[in-house]
Short mmCIF file of C-alpha atoms in Angstrom, two decimals:
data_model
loop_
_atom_site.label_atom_id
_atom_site.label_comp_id
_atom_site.label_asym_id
_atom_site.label_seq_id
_atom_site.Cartn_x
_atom_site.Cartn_y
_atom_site.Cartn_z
CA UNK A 606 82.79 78.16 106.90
CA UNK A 607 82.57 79.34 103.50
CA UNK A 608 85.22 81.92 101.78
CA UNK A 609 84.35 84.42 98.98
CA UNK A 610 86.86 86.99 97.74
CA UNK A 611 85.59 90.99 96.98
CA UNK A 612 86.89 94.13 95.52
CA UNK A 613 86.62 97.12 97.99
CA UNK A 614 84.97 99.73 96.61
CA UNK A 615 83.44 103.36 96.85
CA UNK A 616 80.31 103.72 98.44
CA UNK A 617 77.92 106.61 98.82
CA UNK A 618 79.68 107.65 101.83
CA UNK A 619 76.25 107.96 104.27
CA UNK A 620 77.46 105.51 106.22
CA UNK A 621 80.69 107.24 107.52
CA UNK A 622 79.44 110.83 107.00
CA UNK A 623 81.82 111.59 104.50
CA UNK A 624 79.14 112.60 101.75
CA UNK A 625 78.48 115.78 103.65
CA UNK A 626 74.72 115.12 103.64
CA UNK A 627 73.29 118.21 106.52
CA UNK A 628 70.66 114.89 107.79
CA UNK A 629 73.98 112.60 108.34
CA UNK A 630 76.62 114.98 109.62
CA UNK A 631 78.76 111.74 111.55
CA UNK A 632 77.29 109.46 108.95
CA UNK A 633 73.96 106.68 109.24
CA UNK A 634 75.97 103.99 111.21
CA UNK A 635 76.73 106.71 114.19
CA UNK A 636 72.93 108.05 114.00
CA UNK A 637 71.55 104.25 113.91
CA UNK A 638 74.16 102.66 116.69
CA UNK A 639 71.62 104.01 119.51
CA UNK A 640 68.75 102.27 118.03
CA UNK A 641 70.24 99.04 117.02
CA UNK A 642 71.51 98.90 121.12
CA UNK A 643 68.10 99.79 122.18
CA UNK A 644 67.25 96.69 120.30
CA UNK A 645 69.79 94.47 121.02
CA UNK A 646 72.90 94.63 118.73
CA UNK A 647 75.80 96.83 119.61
CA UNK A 648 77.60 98.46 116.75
CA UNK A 649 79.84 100.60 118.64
CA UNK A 650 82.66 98.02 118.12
CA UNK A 651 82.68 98.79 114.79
CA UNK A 652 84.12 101.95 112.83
CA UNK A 653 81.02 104.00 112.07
CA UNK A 654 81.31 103.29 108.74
CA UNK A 655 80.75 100.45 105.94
CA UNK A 656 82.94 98.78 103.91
CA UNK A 657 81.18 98.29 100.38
CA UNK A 658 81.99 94.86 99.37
CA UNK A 659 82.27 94.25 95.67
CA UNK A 660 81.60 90.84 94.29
CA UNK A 661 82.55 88.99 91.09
CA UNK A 662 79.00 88.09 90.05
CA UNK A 663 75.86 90.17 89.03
CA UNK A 664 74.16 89.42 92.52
CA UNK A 665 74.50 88.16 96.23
CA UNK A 666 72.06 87.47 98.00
CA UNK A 667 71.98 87.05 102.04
CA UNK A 668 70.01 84.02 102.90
CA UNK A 669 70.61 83.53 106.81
CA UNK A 670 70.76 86.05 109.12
CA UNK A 671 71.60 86.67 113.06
CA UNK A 672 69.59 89.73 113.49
CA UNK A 673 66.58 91.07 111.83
CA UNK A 674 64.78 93.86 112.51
CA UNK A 675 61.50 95.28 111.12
CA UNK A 676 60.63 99.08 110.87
CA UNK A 677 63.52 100.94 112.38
CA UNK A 678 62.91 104.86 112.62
CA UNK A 679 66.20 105.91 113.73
CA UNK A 680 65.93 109.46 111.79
CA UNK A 681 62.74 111.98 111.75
CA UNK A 682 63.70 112.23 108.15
CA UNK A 683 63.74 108.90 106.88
CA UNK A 684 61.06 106.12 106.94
CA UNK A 685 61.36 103.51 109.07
CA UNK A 686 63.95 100.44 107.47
CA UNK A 687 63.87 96.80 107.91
CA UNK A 688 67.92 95.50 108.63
CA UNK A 689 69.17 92.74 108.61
CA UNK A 690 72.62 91.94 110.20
CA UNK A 691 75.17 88.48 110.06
CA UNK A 692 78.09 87.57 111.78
CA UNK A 693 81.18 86.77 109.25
CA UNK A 694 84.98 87.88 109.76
CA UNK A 695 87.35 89.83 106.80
CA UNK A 696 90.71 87.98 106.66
CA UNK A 697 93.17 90.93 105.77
CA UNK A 698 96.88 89.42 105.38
CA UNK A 699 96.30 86.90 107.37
CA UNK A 700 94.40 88.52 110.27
CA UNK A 701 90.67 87.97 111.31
CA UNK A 702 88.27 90.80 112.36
CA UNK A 703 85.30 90.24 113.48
CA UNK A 704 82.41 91.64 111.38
CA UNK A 705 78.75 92.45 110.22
CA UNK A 706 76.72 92.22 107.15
CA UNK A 707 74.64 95.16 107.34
CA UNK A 708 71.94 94.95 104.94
CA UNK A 709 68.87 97.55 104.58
CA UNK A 710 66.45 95.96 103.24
CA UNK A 711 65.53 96.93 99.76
CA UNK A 712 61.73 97.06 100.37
CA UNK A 713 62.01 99.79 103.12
CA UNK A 714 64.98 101.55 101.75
CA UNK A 715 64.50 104.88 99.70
CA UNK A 716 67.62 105.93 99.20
CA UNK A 717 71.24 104.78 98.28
CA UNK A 718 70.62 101.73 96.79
CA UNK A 719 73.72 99.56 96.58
CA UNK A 720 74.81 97.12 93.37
CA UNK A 721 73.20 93.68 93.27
CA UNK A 722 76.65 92.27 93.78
CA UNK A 723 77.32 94.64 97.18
CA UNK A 724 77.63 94.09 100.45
CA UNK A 725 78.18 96.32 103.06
CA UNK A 726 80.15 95.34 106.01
CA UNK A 727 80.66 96.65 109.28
CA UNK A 728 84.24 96.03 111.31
CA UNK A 729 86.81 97.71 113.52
CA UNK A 730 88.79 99.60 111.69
CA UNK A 731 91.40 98.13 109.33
CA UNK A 732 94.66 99.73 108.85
CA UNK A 733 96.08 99.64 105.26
CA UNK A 734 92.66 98.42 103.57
CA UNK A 735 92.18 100.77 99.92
CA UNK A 736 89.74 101.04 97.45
CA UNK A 737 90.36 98.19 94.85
CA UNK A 738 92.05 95.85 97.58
CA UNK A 739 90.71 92.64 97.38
CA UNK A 740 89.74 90.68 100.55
CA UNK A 741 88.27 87.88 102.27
CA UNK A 742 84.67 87.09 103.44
CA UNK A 743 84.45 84.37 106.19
CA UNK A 744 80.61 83.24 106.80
CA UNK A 745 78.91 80.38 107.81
CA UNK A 746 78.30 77.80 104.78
CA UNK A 747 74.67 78.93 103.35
CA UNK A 748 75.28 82.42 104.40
CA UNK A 749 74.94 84.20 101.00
CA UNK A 750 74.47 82.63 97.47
CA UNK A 751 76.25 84.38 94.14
CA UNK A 752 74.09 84.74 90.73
CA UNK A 753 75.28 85.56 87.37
CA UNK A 754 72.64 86.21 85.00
CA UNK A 755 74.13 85.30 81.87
#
């Protein structure tokens, strides 16, 4: 297993239905969960929202996968997404939750485009976790791969 540390940060608040967009009104991970069991994977475990994992490089970039799916139309309002999804766990204070990667792909998505160095992660719900808390990735070695530029 490999361990990376990240920043929690702000995200555009879709996923949890927070931003207040009319399309969204319980947030993209509620409106997709259907789908993604239709296909397979059952997000309902998870709390309907992400948490946007900040990391200390200028990119990360998810190399193996457990789930990927190609040209999901989950809303008449957006076109269909390719997703791809990994198993890892967050270690918060010494406790391990069980957790997704849930990555849009770039190619497919049109709208709220993370950072290079984001991740979005989907897990039960964590008591006590802020904005700016720093926390722990678990994956499988080879999982992801960091990239500074400079």
């Amino acid at each position: 297993m490999a361990i990376y540390k990240f920043t929690v940060v702000k995200g555009h608040q879709v996923a949890s239905g927070c931003a207040n967009d009319p399309r969204f009104p319980k947030g993209t991970i509620a409106a997709q969960t259907p789908f993604f069991r239709a296909l397979g994977l059952e997000l309902a475990v998870f709390h309907p929202a992400t948490l946007n994992a900040q990391f200390n490089c200028d990119a990360i970039i998810l190399k193996r996968y457990d789930h990927f799916f190609k040209q999901v139309k989950w809303h008449e309002d957006v076109p269909p997404e390719d997703f791809k999804f990994c198993r890892c766990h967050i270690l918060v204070k010494s406790k391990s939750y069980p957790a997704l990667i849930y990555q849009p792909q770039v190619v497919t998505k049109k709208e709220h485009l993370q950072p290079l160095n984001q991740l979005e992660i989907l897990a039960p719900f964590i008591p006590g976790v802020f904005y700016g808390d720093v926390l722990t990735l678990d994956i499988v070695n080879g999982s992801i791969s960091q990239f500074d530029t400079t």
